Tab-separated table of C-alpha atoms in Angstrom:
chain	number	residue	atom	x	y	z
K	1223	UNK	CA	-0.033	0.008	-0.057
K	1224	UNK	CA	1.608	3.185	-1.126
K	1225	UNK	CA	-0.605	6.013	-0.104
K	1226	UNK	CA	0.089	9.012	2.019
K	1227	UNK	CA	-3.244	8.571	3.745
K	1228	UNK	CA	-2.263	5.182	4.910
K	1229	UNK	CA	-0.050	4.977	8.016
K	1230	UNK	CA	1.657	2.005	9.879
K	1231	UNK	CA	0.385	2.237	13.360
K	1232	UNK	CA	1.979	-0.830	14.903
K	1233	UNK	CA	4.400	-3.597	13.794
K	1234	UNK	CA	5.575	-6.582	15.810
K	1235	UNK	CA	6.072	-10.307	15.323
K	1236	UNK	CA	2.510	-10.748	16.389
K	1237	UNK	CA	0.682	-7.848	14.949
K	1238	UNK	CA	0.712	-5.452	12.117
K	1239	UNK	CA	-1.736	-2.345	12.204
K	1240	UNK	CA	-2.499	0.380	9.622
K	1241	UNK	CA	-4.856	3.369	9.491
K	1242	UNK	CA	-6.625	5.240	6.524
K	1243	UNK	CA	-7.399	8.834	6.832
K	1244	UNK	CA	-9.865	10.857	4.727
K	1245	UNK	CA	-11.632	7.677	3.540
K	1246	UNK	CA	-13.069	7.889	0.005
K	1247	UNK	CA	-15.112	5.397	-2.105
K	1248	UNK	CA	-11.776	4.365	-3.824
K	1249	UNK	CA	-10.716	2.798	-0.474
K	1250	UNK	CA	-13.376	0.272	-0.831
K	1251	UNK	CA	-12.117	-3.275	-1.603
K	1252	UNK	CA	-10.332	-6.405	-0.341
K	1253	UNK	CA	-7.417	-5.932	1.995
K	1254	UNK	CA	-4.852	-8.767	2.475
K	1255	UNK	CA	-2.328	-9.390	5.287
K	1256	UNK	CA	0.428	-11.957	4.532
K	1257	UNK	CA	2.716	-13.824	6.777
K	1258	UNK	CA	6.026	-14.777	5.016
K	1259	UNK	CA	6.559	-18.325	6.425
K	1260	UNK	CA	7.042	-21.477	4.736
K	1261	UNK	CA	4.563	-21.881	3.249
K	1262	UNK	CA	3.184	-18.339	3.081
K	1263	UNK	CA	0.062	-17.614	5.330
K	1264	UNK	CA	-2.536	-14.947	4.500
K	1265	UNK	CA	-5.648	-13.320	5.836
K	1266	UNK	CA	-8.234	-11.241	3.797
K	1267	UNK	CA	-10.947	-8.610	4.722
K	1268	UNK	CA	-13.246	-6.549	2.541
K	1269	UNK	CA	-13.693	-2.923	3.343
K	1270	UNK	CA	-16.969	-1.230	2.499
K	1271	UNK	CA	-17.246	2.586	2.270
K	1272	UNK	CA	-20.592	4.306	2.640
K	1273	UNK	CA	-21.456	7.232	0.449
K	1274	UNK	CA	-22.790	10.160	2.628
K	1275	UNK	CA	-25.654	11.901	0.906
K	1276	UNK	CA	-25.482	15.471	0.240
K	1277	UNK	CA	-27.789	18.056	2.031
K	1278	UNK	CA	-31.215	17.818	0.429
K	1279	UNK	CA	-32.729	20.754	-1.434
K	1280	UNK	CA	-36.635	21.516	-2.099
K	1281	UNK	CA	-37.341	22.887	-5.555
K	1282	UNK	CA	-40.555	23.781	-7.300
K	1283	UNK	CA	-42.021	26.305	-4.904
K	1284	UNK	CA	-42.771	29.758	-6.294
K	1285	UNK	CA	-44.139	32.216	-3.979
K	1286	UNK	CA	-47.042	33.122	-3.667
K	1287	UNK	CA	-49.226	30.224	-4.761
K	1288	UNK	CA	-52.914	30.827	-5.392
K	1289	UNK	CA	-55.454	28.779	-3.683
K	1290	UNK	CA	-56.533	25.870	-5.853
K	1291	UNK	CA	-53.399	25.585	-7.940
K	1292	UNK	CA	-51.359	22.426	-8.046
K	1293	UNK	CA	-48.094	22.354	-6.238
K	1294	UNK	CA	-45.222	19.954	-6.983
K	1295	UNK	CA	-42.357	20.078	-4.463
K	1296	UNK	CA	-39.260	17.949	-5.233
K	1297	UNK	CA	-36.582	16.983	-2.685
K	1298	UNK	CA	-33.337	15.707	-4.175
K	1299	UNK	CA	-30.015	14.433	-2.590
K	1300	UNK	CA	-26.925	12.925	-4.335
K	1301	UNK	CA	-23.979	10.848	-3.423
K	1302	UNK	CA	-25.582	8.269	-1.155
K	1303	UNK	CA	-24.315	4.731	-1.054
K	1304	UNK	CA	-26.440	2.733	-0.653
K	1305	UNK	CA	-29.440	4.751	-1.765
K	1306	UNK	CA	-30.745	7.070	0.886
K	1307	UNK	CA	-34.448	7.295	2.072
K	1308	UNK	CA	-36.478	10.521	1.785
K	1309	UNK	CA	-39.635	11.259	3.770
K	1310	UNK	CA	-42.032	14.224	3.623
K	1311	UNK	CA	-43.623	16.030	6.549
K	1312	UNK	CA	-46.175	18.905	6.776
K	1313	UNK	CA	-46.380	20.549	10.189
K	1314	UNK	CA	-44.650	17.444	11.639
K	1315	UNK	CA	-47.251	15.161	10.279
K	1316	UNK	CA	-45.758	12.659	7.626
K	1317	UNK	CA	-47.124	12.635	4.284
K	1318	UNK	CA	-47.309	9.267	2.575
K	1319	UNK	CA	-48.630	9.802	-0.898
K	1320	UNK	CA	-45.279	10.698	-2.651
K	1321	UNK	CA	-43.333	9.689	-5.490
K	1322	UNK	CA	-39.770	8.151	-5.165
K	1323	UNK	CA	-37.073	8.006	-7.832
K	1324	UNK	CA	-33.591	6.487	-7.512
K	1325	UNK	CA	-30.772	6.935	-10.081
K	1326	UNK	CA	-27.226	5.619	-10.219
K	1327	UNK	CA	-24.455	8.345	-10.381
K	1328	UNK	CA	-21.762	8.544	-13.128
K	1329	UNK	CA	-19.216	6.840	-10.886
K	1330	UNK	CA	-21.578	3.787	-10.767
K	1331	UNK	CA	-20.996	3.630	-7.048
K	1332	UNK	CA	-23.322	6.171	-5.511
K	1333	UNK	CA	-27.040	7.306	-6.141
K	1334	UNK	CA	-29.040	10.403	-6.557
K	1335	UNK	CA	-32.501	10.042	-4.741
K	1336	UNK	CA	-35.442	12.351	-5.377
K	1337	UNK	CA	-38.925	12.481	-4.073
K	1338	UNK	CA	-42.079	14.678	-5.307
K	1339	UNK	CA	-44.821	15.920	-3.269
K	1340	UNK	CA	-48.023	16.859	-5.457
K	1341	UNK	CA	-51.064	18.489	-3.874
K	1342	UNK	CA	-53.553	21.253	-4.433
K	1343	UNK	CA	-52.905	24.429	-2.542
K	1344	UNK	CA	-55.466	25.183	0.055
K	1345	UNK	CA	-56.011	28.176	2.420
K	1346	UNK	CA	-55.287	25.977	5.333
K	1347	UNK	CA	-51.814	25.321	3.974
K	1348	UNK	CA	-50.795	28.931	4.332
K	1349	UNK	CA	-47.961	29.210	6.772
K	1350	UNK	CA	-47.528	25.355	6.805
K	1351	UNK	CA	-43.921	24.193	7.281
K	1352	UNK	CA	-43.152	21.480	4.737
K	1353	UNK	CA	-39.944	19.432	5.478
K	1354	UNK	CA	-37.898	16.873	3.550
K	1355	UNK	CA	-36.001	14.511	5.639
K	1356	UNK	CA	-33.153	12.314	4.452
K	1357	UNK	CA	-32.276	9.104	6.387
K	1358	UNK	CA	-29.029	7.217	5.802
K	1359	UNK	CA	-26.882	4.651	7.815
K	1360	UNK	CA	-23.905	6.928	7.418
K	1361	UNK	CA	-25.532	9.903	9.266
K	1362	UNK	CA	-25.495	8.142	12.567
K	1363	UNK	CA	-29.325	8.599	13.394
K	1364	UNK	CA	-28.992	12.380	12.625
K	1365	UNK	CA	-31.072	12.926	9.494
K	1366	UNK	CA	-30.533	15.728	7.063
K	1367	UNK	CA	-33.548	18.055	6.706
K	1368	UNK	CA	-34.635	20.729	4.208
K	1369	UNK	CA	-37.506	23.168	5.183
K	1370	UNK	CA	-39.878	25.198	3.122
K	1371	UNK	CA	-42.641	27.544	4.441
K	1372	UNK	CA	-45.653	27.710	2.241
K	1373	UNK	CA	-47.417	31.024	1.327
K	1374	UNK	CA	-51.004	30.577	-0.136
K	1375	UNK	CA	-53.012	33.490	-1.295
K	1376	UNK	CA	-56.856	33.149	-1.177
K	1377	UNK	CA	-60.076	35.070	-1.361
K	1378	UNK	CA	-61.564	36.585	1.829
K	1379	UNK	CA	-63.678	34.467	4.140
K	1380	UNK	CA	-66.477	36.771	5.657
K	1381	UNK	CA	-68.570	36.119	8.731
K	1382	UNK	CA	-70.916	38.636	10.507
K	1383	UNK	CA	-71.352	38.513	14.294
K	1384	UNK	CA	-74.374	40.191	16.126
K	1385	UNK	CA	-74.168	41.758	19.465
K	1386	UNK	CA	-77.904	41.161	20.055
K	1387	UNK	CA	-79.657	37.789	19.462
K	1388	UNK	CA	-83.090	39.256	20.150
K	1389	UNK	CA	-83.218	42.876	19.105
K	1390	UNK	CA	-86.311	44.879	20.361
K	1391	UNK	CA	-87.671	48.304	19.373
K	1392	UNK	CA	-85.759	51.081	21.013
K	1393	UNK	CA	-82.563	49.138	21.541
K	1394	UNK	CA	-79.291	49.117	19.626
K	1395	UNK	CA	-77.345	46.446	17.826
K	1396	UNK	CA	-73.741	46.040	16.605
K	1397	UNK	CA	-72.900	43.931	13.524
K	1398	UNK	CA	-69.275	42.997	13.254
K	1399	UNK	CA	-67.968	41.829	9.772
K	1400	UNK	CA	-65.034	39.438	10.291
K	1401	UNK	CA	-63.016	38.880	7.052
K	1402	UNK	CA	-59.896	36.781	6.660
K	1403	UNK	CA	-57.859	36.630	3.514
K	1404	UNK	CA	-54.432	36.800	2.072
K	1405	UNK	CA	-53.551	39.495	1.069
K	1406	UNK	CA	-55.381	41.219	3.879
K	1407	UNK	CA	-58.930	42.383	2.544
K	1408	UNK	CA	-59.646	45.969	2.124
K	1409	UNK	CA	-62.190	47.755	4.288
K	1410	UNK	CA	-65.583	46.061	4.006
K	1411	UNK	CA	-68.640	47.401	2.271
K	1412	UNK	CA	-72.104	47.520	4.124
K	1413	UNK	CA	-75.395	47.533	2.205
K	1414	UNK	CA	-79.023	47.006	3.110
K	1415	UNK	CA	-81.520	45.197	0.694
K	1416	UNK	CA	-79.104	45.623	-2.170
K	1417	UNK	CA	-78.750	49.490	-1.673
K	1418	UNK	CA	-76.977	52.008	0.552
K	1419	UNK	CA	-77.779	52.324	4.282
K	1420	UNK	CA	-80.977	54.400	4.400
K	1421	UNK	CA	-80.337	56.282	7.700
K	1422	UNK	CA	-76.775	57.233	8.118
K	1423	UNK	CA	-77.387	59.123	11.366
K	1424	UNK	CA	-78.432	55.988	13.196
K	1425	UNK	CA	-76.561	53.455	11.003
K	1426	UNK	CA	-72.821	54.254	11.707
K	1427	UNK	CA	-69.983	52.341	9.915
K	1428	UNK	CA	-66.661	52.139	11.647
K	1429	UNK	CA	-64.082	50.082	9.892
K	1430	UNK	CA	-65.704	46.584	9.870
K	1431	UNK	CA	-68.396	47.417	12.530
K	1432	UNK	CA	-71.991	48.555	11.615
K	1433	UNK	CA	-73.854	50.102	14.791
K	1434	UNK	CA	-77.630	50.782	14.541
K	1435	UNK	CA	-79.226	52.727	17.432
K	1436	UNK	CA	-82.862	53.200	18.342
K	1437	UNK	CA	-84.138	50.206	16.391
K	1438	UNK	CA	-87.627	50.320	14.806
K	1439	UNK	CA	-89.506	48.163	12.323
K	1440	UNK	CA	-88.190	50.137	9.413
K	1441	UNK	CA	-84.793	48.647	10.190
K	1442	UNK	CA	-85.972	45.087	9.285
K	1443	UNK	CA	-84.157	43.812	6.175
K	1444	UNK	CA	-81.080	41.857	4.816
K	1445	UNK	CA	-77.700	43.533	5.562
K	1446	UNK	CA	-74.716	42.460	3.412
K	1447	UNK	CA	-71.023	42.670	4.269
K	1448	UNK	CA	-68.590	42.415	1.333
K	1449	UNK	CA	-64.854	42.012	1.481
K	1450	UNK	CA	-62.273	41.904	-1.374
K	1451	UNK	CA	-58.558	41.508	-1.973
K	1452	UNK	CA	-56.553	41.163	-5.123
K	1453	UNK	CA	-57.425	37.426	-5.368
K	1454	UNK	CA	-61.205	38.089	-5.263
K	1455	UNK	CA	-64.105	39.032	-3.293
K	1456	UNK	CA	-66.724	37.402	-1.018
K	1457	UNK	CA	-69.793	38.374	0.973
K	1458	UNK	CA	-72.233	37.337	3.586
K	1459	UNK	CA	-75.679	38.358	4.718
K	1460	UNK	CA	-77.472	38.993	7.974
K	1461	UNK	CA	-81.295	39.191	8.261
K	1462	UNK	CA	-82.335	41.711	10.937
K	1463	UNK	CA	-85.873	41.271	12.564
K	1464	UNK	CA	-86.892	43.990	15.094
K	1465	UNK	CA	-89.271	42.538	17.655
K	1466	UNK	CA	-92.003	44.086	19.709
K	1467	UNK	CA	-91.236	45.146	23.338
K	1468	UNK	CA	-92.851	42.793	25.836
K	1469	UNK	CA	-93.443	43.379	29.522
K	1470	UNK	CA	-91.103	40.907	31.204
K	1471	UNK	CA	-90.531	42.691	34.546
K	1472	UNK	CA	-92.112	39.979	36.816
K	1473	UNK	CA	-91.501	36.270	36.019
K	1474	UNK	CA	-94.466	35.231	38.118
K	1475	UNK	CA	-97.925	34.178	36.806
K	1476	UNK	CA	-100.638	36.688	37.507
K	1477	UNK	CA	-104.298	35.510	37.615
K	1478	UNK	CA	-106.588	38.338	36.457
K	1479	UNK	CA	-110.139	38.725	37.225
K	1480	UNK	CA	-111.608	37.791	33.887
K	1481	UNK	CA	-114.802	36.206	34.858
K	1482	UNK	CA	-117.807	37.202	37.124
K	1483	UNK	CA	-120.944	35.321	37.679
K	1484	UNK	CA	-124.482	36.439	38.700
K	1485	UNK	CA	-127.221	34.129	39.953
K	1486	UNK	CA	-130.783	34.904	40.219
K	1487	UNK	CA	-133.518	32.686	41.663
K	1488	UNK	CA	-137.221	33.199	41.643
K	1489	UNK	CA	-139.481	30.977	43.588
K	1490	UNK	CA	-143.369	30.932	43.367
K	1491	UNK	CA	-144.869	29.584	46.599
K	1492	UNK	CA	-148.509	29.256	45.640
K	1493	UNK	CA	-148.567	27.483	42.268
K	1494	UNK	CA	-145.101	26.800	40.929
K	1495	UNK	CA	-141.432	27.236	41.528
K	1496	UNK	CA	-139.218	28.674	38.737
K	1497	UNK	CA	-135.418	28.714	38.959
K	1498	UNK	CA	-133.191	30.532	36.404
K	1499	UNK	CA	-129.423	31.232	36.440
K	1500	UNK	CA	-127.347	33.674	34.287
K	1501	UNK	CA	-123.656	33.487	33.956
K	1502	UNK	CA	-121.740	36.289	32.230
K	1503	UNK	CA	-118.256	36.416	31.231
K	1504	UNK	CA	-116.703	39.836	31.175
K	1505	UNK	CA	-113.372	40.433	29.462
K	1506	UNK	CA	-110.700	42.282	31.567
K	1507	UNK	CA	-109.716	45.393	29.651
K	1508	UNK	CA	-106.324	45.374	31.232
K	1509	UNK	CA	-105.469	41.886	29.855
K	1510	UNK	CA	-102.651	41.901	27.196
K	1511	UNK	CA	-103.833	41.075	23.654
K	1512	UNK	CA	-100.852	38.730	23.168
K	1513	UNK	CA	-101.440	36.452	26.153
K	1514	UNK	CA	-103.920	33.873	24.749
K	1515	UNK	CA	-102.299	30.505	25.446
K	1516	UNK	CA	-102.295	30.013	29.219
K	1517	UNK	CA	-105.318	32.607	29.763
K	1518	UNK	CA	-107.710	30.425	28.012
K	1519	UNK	CA	-107.044	27.477	30.106
K	1520	UNK	CA	-107.287	29.683	33.250
K	1521	UNK	CA	-110.671	31.310	32.273
K	1522	UNK	CA	-112.037	27.796	31.216
K	1523	UNK	CA	-111.203	26.487	34.674
K	1524	UNK	CA	-112.606	29.491	36.570
K	1525	UNK	CA	-115.854	29.371	34.472
K	1526	UNK	CA	-116.141	25.585	35.052
K	1527	UNK	CA	-115.901	26.157	38.920
K	1528	UNK	CA	-118.378	28.941	39.010
K	1529	UNK	CA	-120.877	26.895	36.819
K	1530	UNK	CA	-120.473	23.949	39.283
K	1531	UNK	CA	-120.926	26.008	42.370
K	1532	UNK	CA	-124.152	27.603	40.877
K	1533	UNK	CA	-125.656	24.264	39.905
K	1534	UNK	CA	-124.935	22.858	43.383
K	1535	UNK	CA	-126.612	25.963	44.926
K	1536	UNK	CA	-129.652	25.562	42.725
K	1537	UNK	CA	-129.926	21.834	43.506
K	1538	UNK	CA	-129.617	22.430	47.322
K	1539	UNK	CA	-132.071	25.375	47.304
K	1540	UNK	CA	-134.644	23.367	45.423
K	1541	UNK	CA	-134.288	20.542	47.888
K	1542	UNK	CA	-134.699	22.837	50.769
K	1543	UNK	CA	-137.892	24.453	49.270
K	1544	UNK	CA	-139.380	20.972	48.656
K	1545	UNK	CA	-139.006	19.913	52.227
K	1546	UNK	CA	-140.406	23.194	53.623
K	1547	UNK	CA	-143.511	24.057	51.705
K	1548	UNK	CA	-144.469	26.860	54.024
K	1549	UNK	CA	-147.878	27.959	55.248
K	1550	UNK	CA	-150.671	27.630	52.760
K	1551	UNK	CA	-154.507	27.396	52.944
K	1552	UNK	CA	-156.789	24.634	51.605
K	1553	UNK	CA	-160.557	24.344	51.658
K	1554	UNK	CA	-160.343	22.220	54.863
K	1555	UNK	CA	-158.814	25.233	56.831
K	1556	UNK	CA	-161.588	27.804	55.933
K	1557	UNK	CA	-162.936	29.316	59.189
K	1558	UNK	CA	-160.126	28.183	61.493
K	1559	UNK	CA	-158.100	31.277	61.390
K	1560	UNK	CA	-159.363	32.474	64.928
K	1561	UNK	CA	-159.301	29.086	66.635
K	1562	UNK	CA	-157.355	29.054	69.962
K	1563	UNK	CA	-155.890	25.590	69.326
K	1564	UNK	CA	-155.614	22.919	66.772
K	1565	UNK	CA	-158.685	20.814	67.910
K	1566	UNK	CA	-160.923	23.858	67.827
K	1567	UNK	CA	-159.645	24.730	64.512
K	1568	UNK	CA	-160.430	21.250	63.160
K	1569	UNK	CA	-163.994	21.343	64.615
K	1570	UNK	CA	-164.701	24.803	63.336
K	1571	UNK	CA	-163.315	24.248	59.760
K	1572	UNK	CA	-165.781	24.258	57.113
K	1573	UNK	CA	-164.393	21.179	55.407
K	1574	UNK	CA	-163.663	19.099	58.505
K	1575	UNK	CA	-163.207	15.413	58.226
K	1576	UNK	CA	-166.345	14.724	60.102
K	1577	UNK	CA	-168.619	16.021	57.408
K	1578	UNK	CA	-166.409	15.612	54.474
K	1579	UNK	CA	-167.056	12.812	52.186
K	1580	UNK	CA	-163.720	12.902	50.396
K	1581	UNK	CA	-160.749	14.952	51.346
K	1582	UNK	CA	-158.006	15.509	48.871
K	1583	UNK	CA	-154.733	17.619	49.051
K	1584	UNK	CA	-152.743	18.726	46.008
K	1585	UNK	CA	-149.272	20.269	45.869
K	1586	UNK	CA	-148.113	21.818	42.728
């Protein structure tokens, strides 16, 4: 071995050692050690030299990229022996669907390896970190990495946020138009029902915020917020409905005096008994026109109770009158008004049972 990079480290009757500095691919091959005895004894060993891959580079990216365009990023490294392995990552998450190509170099000992990442640009990729990692056994578990930060341009994304979910007359409302795009969208444009804002004194636009004070029914309509940038424009709508003001001071249930009842009973003692009842329902003028659901059930319950009490009263009064007929005169009692006692009254009566052939009593 005649090479300045090869040095004799140790020589004795028992051992012969050499060292090789700045190893190159040409140093690969079979090495032989000979012991000149009779006969000559030899020992052989094969030296394998690994080709260290060059630092990878990412090509194919032109900034900026428009949303929806197809991107093809290529990562390439040369000089590896054996061929190196290339892996793609996007925000530290490995991408599996890639194209891998291995080519032999001109020295026919090392390889050039390339890998292509193909995808459609999306707004979610804006600012994403794409990395290409080269793994090889000569790197001692320390891979070589190339990094590319993506820049995606896209049309604005618009959203309207309301400060009042149930606007009522006399209140105010603030509509905020959130727009996100790249490049940053220009100041937004507010319109109502396809035209300009009708009342600039109450409808004030400040940047992306629309403030409407002292709401009334004329403010009902569709409000549109439009944002644009050099890539394009986008808009969204908000339908404003101004509600009536309701009295919600007390959360308790108030039972109004909605029903009154008048009962009139006429009784004839001599010939017949006539009973009549009249129930009148009077509407409370203080009742709210909008309260129809629970008040109907309440009124029905009260009317049913009043009618039931009235019927029971009529039935009890009729039974009482039937059992207590009162004082009445018959033909048998004529002439007995001045009698001092009952026996004398019976004797003095014109129709006494002594002279009567047939006595009948009728009650109508």
